[in-house]
């Protein structure tokens, strides 16, 4: 039984390091802060890291999609000037 717990702990640590490497670069906490939060308090740490995210969605002024982060909205297909994306079918 103890061998199984060691294997699970190693897999958990590897997953935490990989998550911290990929997501920590985008967050204000950085790699070390993200790794610390996820290792020490795994479930609560994940939500703290997501709250400190640098992502600021600009939203869509035409349809009200507050999650739009790209040039053309994924729902209505318009950009900030109101031009519809070429090839967009509504």
PDB file of C-alpha atoms in Angstrom:
ATOM      1  CA  UNK A   1       0.000   0.000   0.000  1.00  0.00           C
ATOM      2  CA  UNK A   2       2.820   2.432   0.732  1.00  0.00           C
ATOM      3  CA  UNK A   3       4.281   1.902  -2.767  1.00  0.00           C
ATOM      4  CA  UNK A   4       0.969   2.969  -4.282  1.00  0.00           C
ATOM      5  CA  UNK A   5       0.928   6.128  -2.141  1.00  0.00           C
ATOM      6  CA  UNK A   6       4.485   6.984  -3.246  1.00  0.00           C
ATOM      7  CA  UNK A   7       3.532   6.567  -6.911  1.00  0.00           C
ATOM      8  CA  UNK A   8       0.435   8.749  -6.457  1.00  0.00           C
ATOM      9  CA  UNK A   9       2.503  11.421  -4.673  1.00  0.00           C
ATOM     10  CA  UNK A  10       5.111  11.449  -7.463  1.00  0.00           C
ATOM     11  CA  UNK A  11       2.413  11.765 -10.135  1.00  0.00           C
ATOM     12  CA  UNK A  12       0.754  14.585  -8.158  1.00  0.00           C
ATOM     13  CA  UNK A  13       4.035  16.491  -7.839  1.00  0.00           C
ATOM     14  CA  UNK A  14       4.774  16.096 -11.567  1.00  0.00           C
ATOM     15  CA  UNK A  15       1.296  17.377 -12.471  1.00  0.00           C
ATOM     16  CA  UNK A  16       1.720  20.344 -10.091  1.00  0.00           C
ATOM     17  CA  UNK A  17       5.085  21.251 -11.611  1.00  0.00           C
ATOM     18  CA  UNK A  18       3.736  21.039 -15.173  1.00  0.00           C
ATOM     19  CA  UNK A  19       0.655  23.102 -14.305  1.00  0.00           C
ATOM     20  CA  UNK A  20       2.808  25.708 -12.571  1.00  0.00           C
ATOM     21  CA  UNK A  21       5.200  25.855 -15.518  1.00  0.00           C
ATOM     22  CA  UNK A  22       2.511  26.440 -18.146  1.00  0.00           C
ATOM     23  CA  UNK A  23       0.026  28.524 -16.152  1.00  0.00           C
ATOM     24  CA  UNK A  24       2.433  30.316 -13.818  1.00  0.00           C
ATOM     25  CA  UNK A  25       4.010  32.221 -16.689  1.00  0.00           C
ATOM     26  CA  UNK A  26       0.643  33.873 -17.424  1.00  0.00           C
ATOM     27  CA  UNK A  27      -0.248  34.712 -13.817  1.00  0.00           C
ATOM     28  CA  UNK A  28       0.917  37.457 -11.499  1.00  0.00           C
ATOM     29  CA  UNK A  29       2.166  34.887  -8.977  1.00  0.00           C
ATOM     30  CA  UNK A  30       4.702  33.433 -11.415  1.00  0.00           C
ATOM     31  CA  UNK A  31       6.042  29.873 -11.455  1.00  0.00           C
ATOM     32  CA  UNK A  32       7.228  29.676  -7.842  1.00  0.00           C
ATOM     33  CA  UNK A  33       4.102  31.278  -6.384  1.00  0.00           C
ATOM     34  CA  UNK A  34       1.814  29.084  -8.441  1.00  0.00           C
ATOM     35  CA  UNK A  35       3.756  25.957  -7.502  1.00  0.00           C
ATOM     36  CA  UNK A  36       3.640  26.879  -3.817  1.00  0.00           C
ATOM     37  CA  UNK A  37      -0.100  27.553  -3.875  1.00  0.00           C
ATOM     38  CA  UNK A  38      -0.963  24.392  -5.785  1.00  0.00           C
ATOM     39  CA  UNK A  39       1.300  22.115  -3.732  1.00  0.00           C
ATOM     40  CA  UNK A  40       0.387  23.462  -0.302  1.00  0.00           C
ATOM     41  CA  UNK A  41      -3.323  24.003  -0.730  1.00  0.00           C
ATOM     42  CA  UNK A  42      -4.264  22.071  -3.886  1.00  0.00           C
ATOM     43  CA  UNK A  43      -7.961  22.813  -4.318  1.00  0.00           C
ATOM     44  CA  UNK A  44      -8.021  26.292  -2.831  1.00  0.00           C
ATOM     45  CA  UNK A  45      -4.686  27.182  -4.462  1.00  0.00           C
ATOM     46  CA  UNK A  46      -6.050  26.524  -7.934  1.00  0.00           C
ATOM     47  CA  UNK A  47      -8.878  29.026  -7.423  1.00  0.00           C
ATOM     48  CA  UNK A  48      -6.508  31.627  -5.919  1.00  0.00           C
ATOM     49  CA  UNK A  49      -4.218  31.323  -8.956  1.00  0.00           C
ATOM     50  CA  UNK A  50      -7.167  31.721 -11.330  1.00  0.00           C
ATOM     51  CA  UNK A  51      -8.367  34.821  -9.455  1.00  0.00           C
ATOM     52  CA  UNK A  52      -4.923  36.424  -9.832  1.00  0.00           C
ATOM     53  CA  UNK A  53      -4.969  35.861 -13.579  1.00  0.00           C
ATOM     54  CA  UNK A  54      -3.676  38.573 -15.911  1.00  0.00           C
ATOM     55  CA  UNK A  55      -6.397  37.800 -18.441  1.00  0.00           C
ATOM     56  CA  UNK A  56      -8.597  40.818 -18.990  1.00  0.00           C
ATOM     57  CA  UNK A  57     -11.285  40.134 -21.563  1.00  0.00           C
ATOM     58  CA  UNK A  58     -12.248  43.253 -23.481  1.00  0.00           C
ATOM     59  CA  UNK A  59     -15.737  41.953 -24.285  1.00  0.00           C
ATOM     60  CA  UNK A  60     -17.962  42.683 -27.255  1.00  0.00           C
ATOM     61  CA  UNK A  61     -19.851  45.956 -27.454  1.00  0.00           C
ATOM     62  CA  UNK A  62     -22.294  44.615 -30.035  1.00  0.00           C
ATOM     63  CA  UNK A  63     -23.743  41.487 -28.423  1.00  0.00           C
ATOM     64  CA  UNK A  64     -22.577  41.857 -24.807  1.00  0.00           C
ATOM     65  CA  UNK A  65     -20.244  38.819 -24.817  1.00  0.00           C
ATOM     66  CA  UNK A  66     -18.078  39.672 -21.794  1.00  0.00           C
ATOM     67  CA  UNK A  67     -15.632  36.790 -22.446  1.00  0.00           C
ATOM     68  CA  UNK A  68     -14.481  37.956 -25.890  1.00  0.00           C
ATOM     69  CA  UNK A  69     -10.658  38.205 -26.007  1.00  0.00           C
ATOM     70  CA  UNK A  70     -10.064  38.210 -29.771  1.00  0.00           C
ATOM     71  CA  UNK A  71     -10.448  40.677 -32.618  1.00  0.00           C
ATOM     72  CA  UNK A  72     -13.770  39.288 -33.866  1.00  0.00           C
ATOM     73  CA  UNK A  73     -16.443  38.101 -31.430  1.00  0.00           C
ATOM     74  CA  UNK A  74     -17.176  34.385 -31.514  1.00  0.00           C
ATOM     75  CA  UNK A  75     -20.911  34.925 -31.035  1.00  0.00           C
ATOM     76  CA  UNK A  76     -21.848  37.775 -33.339  1.00  0.00           C
ATOM     77  CA  UNK A  77     -18.726  37.821 -35.560  1.00  0.00           C
ATOM     78  CA  UNK A  78     -18.157  41.581 -35.296  1.00  0.00           C
ATOM     79  CA  UNK A  79     -15.064  43.585 -34.347  1.00  0.00           C
ATOM     80  CA  UNK A  80     -14.927  46.876 -32.427  1.00  0.00           C
ATOM     81  CA  UNK A  81     -15.879  48.898 -35.527  1.00  0.00           C
ATOM     82  CA  UNK A  82     -18.917  46.680 -36.258  1.00  0.00           C
ATOM     83  CA  UNK A  83     -17.425  44.956 -39.296  1.00  0.00           C
ATOM     84  CA  UNK A  84     -18.438  41.296 -39.661  1.00  0.00           C
ATOM     85  CA  UNK A  85     -15.705  38.674 -39.931  1.00  0.00           C
ATOM     86  CA  UNK A  86     -15.265  37.427 -43.513  1.00  0.00           C
ATOM     87  CA  UNK A  87     -16.990  34.082 -43.968  1.00  0.00           C
ATOM     88  CA  UNK A  88     -19.047  34.387 -40.761  1.00  0.00           C
ATOM     89  CA  UNK A  89     -22.426  32.671 -40.973  1.00  0.00           C
ATOM     90  CA  UNK A  90     -24.924  33.684 -38.316  1.00  0.00           C
TER      91      UNK A  90
END
